[in-house]
Amino acid sequence: VLSRRSGLSSGGSSKEEEPQESQEIQRSLLESLSDEQIKYVSLGETFVSELPGCLDRAFRETDKEWRGKSLPSGTTATVAFIVGWELVVASVGDSCAYFHTGSQMLQVSGNHRIEEDSATGKPIMTEEIKRIKGMGGSVARAEIEGKAVGPLRIWPGGLAMTRTIGDKSAEEVSSSEPEVRHLTIPQQGGRLIMASDGLWDGVTPKQAF
């Protein structure tokens, strides 16, 4: 059974810090596996079934470690595992992953940017926004000299997304729980692209492929 992993992080930390954060997610993930679970790698299906829980623990532990470092900002994170013909992707933030089968484009990660109603400019009342408000948070644009500017953000913290890793300023309302998606790769295979908003704000997934 073939097992491969890839990781991507993007945030306000320096370029030197981001690779370390990605490495810590992978380290936390491996540490969350018991000796028995590590043996499951050779069993394919069993290993895949264990991945969501392991990824969840790894993201949360990395978040806890990085908030303790008092960094100026946190990061998005997207991790992909390919085990045999199974693809498992866990993500927080807006560093999205897409899989192209050759005939179909599939978004295989979550996107935790705040969705906006184009007609009203108000946030769409998703489950994420309900969670934020249920925790006592709010959603609004930043203000400069009394004028609302920029994208919708969650407060406290001022993040333009609802889930991240290491954002201490928004710890009251943001979440590091990853959204996990699972895809069985078709027989003809396909291509996977993971990238931060630096790419997706400039091109569509179709253009990227």
CSV table of C-alpha atoms in Angstrom, one decimal, residues 7 104 130:
chain,number,residue,atom,x,y,z
A,7,GLY,CA,1.1,19.8,3.7
A,104,GLN,CA,-14.5,16.5,-13.4
A,130,LYS,CA,-24.0,30.5,13.8
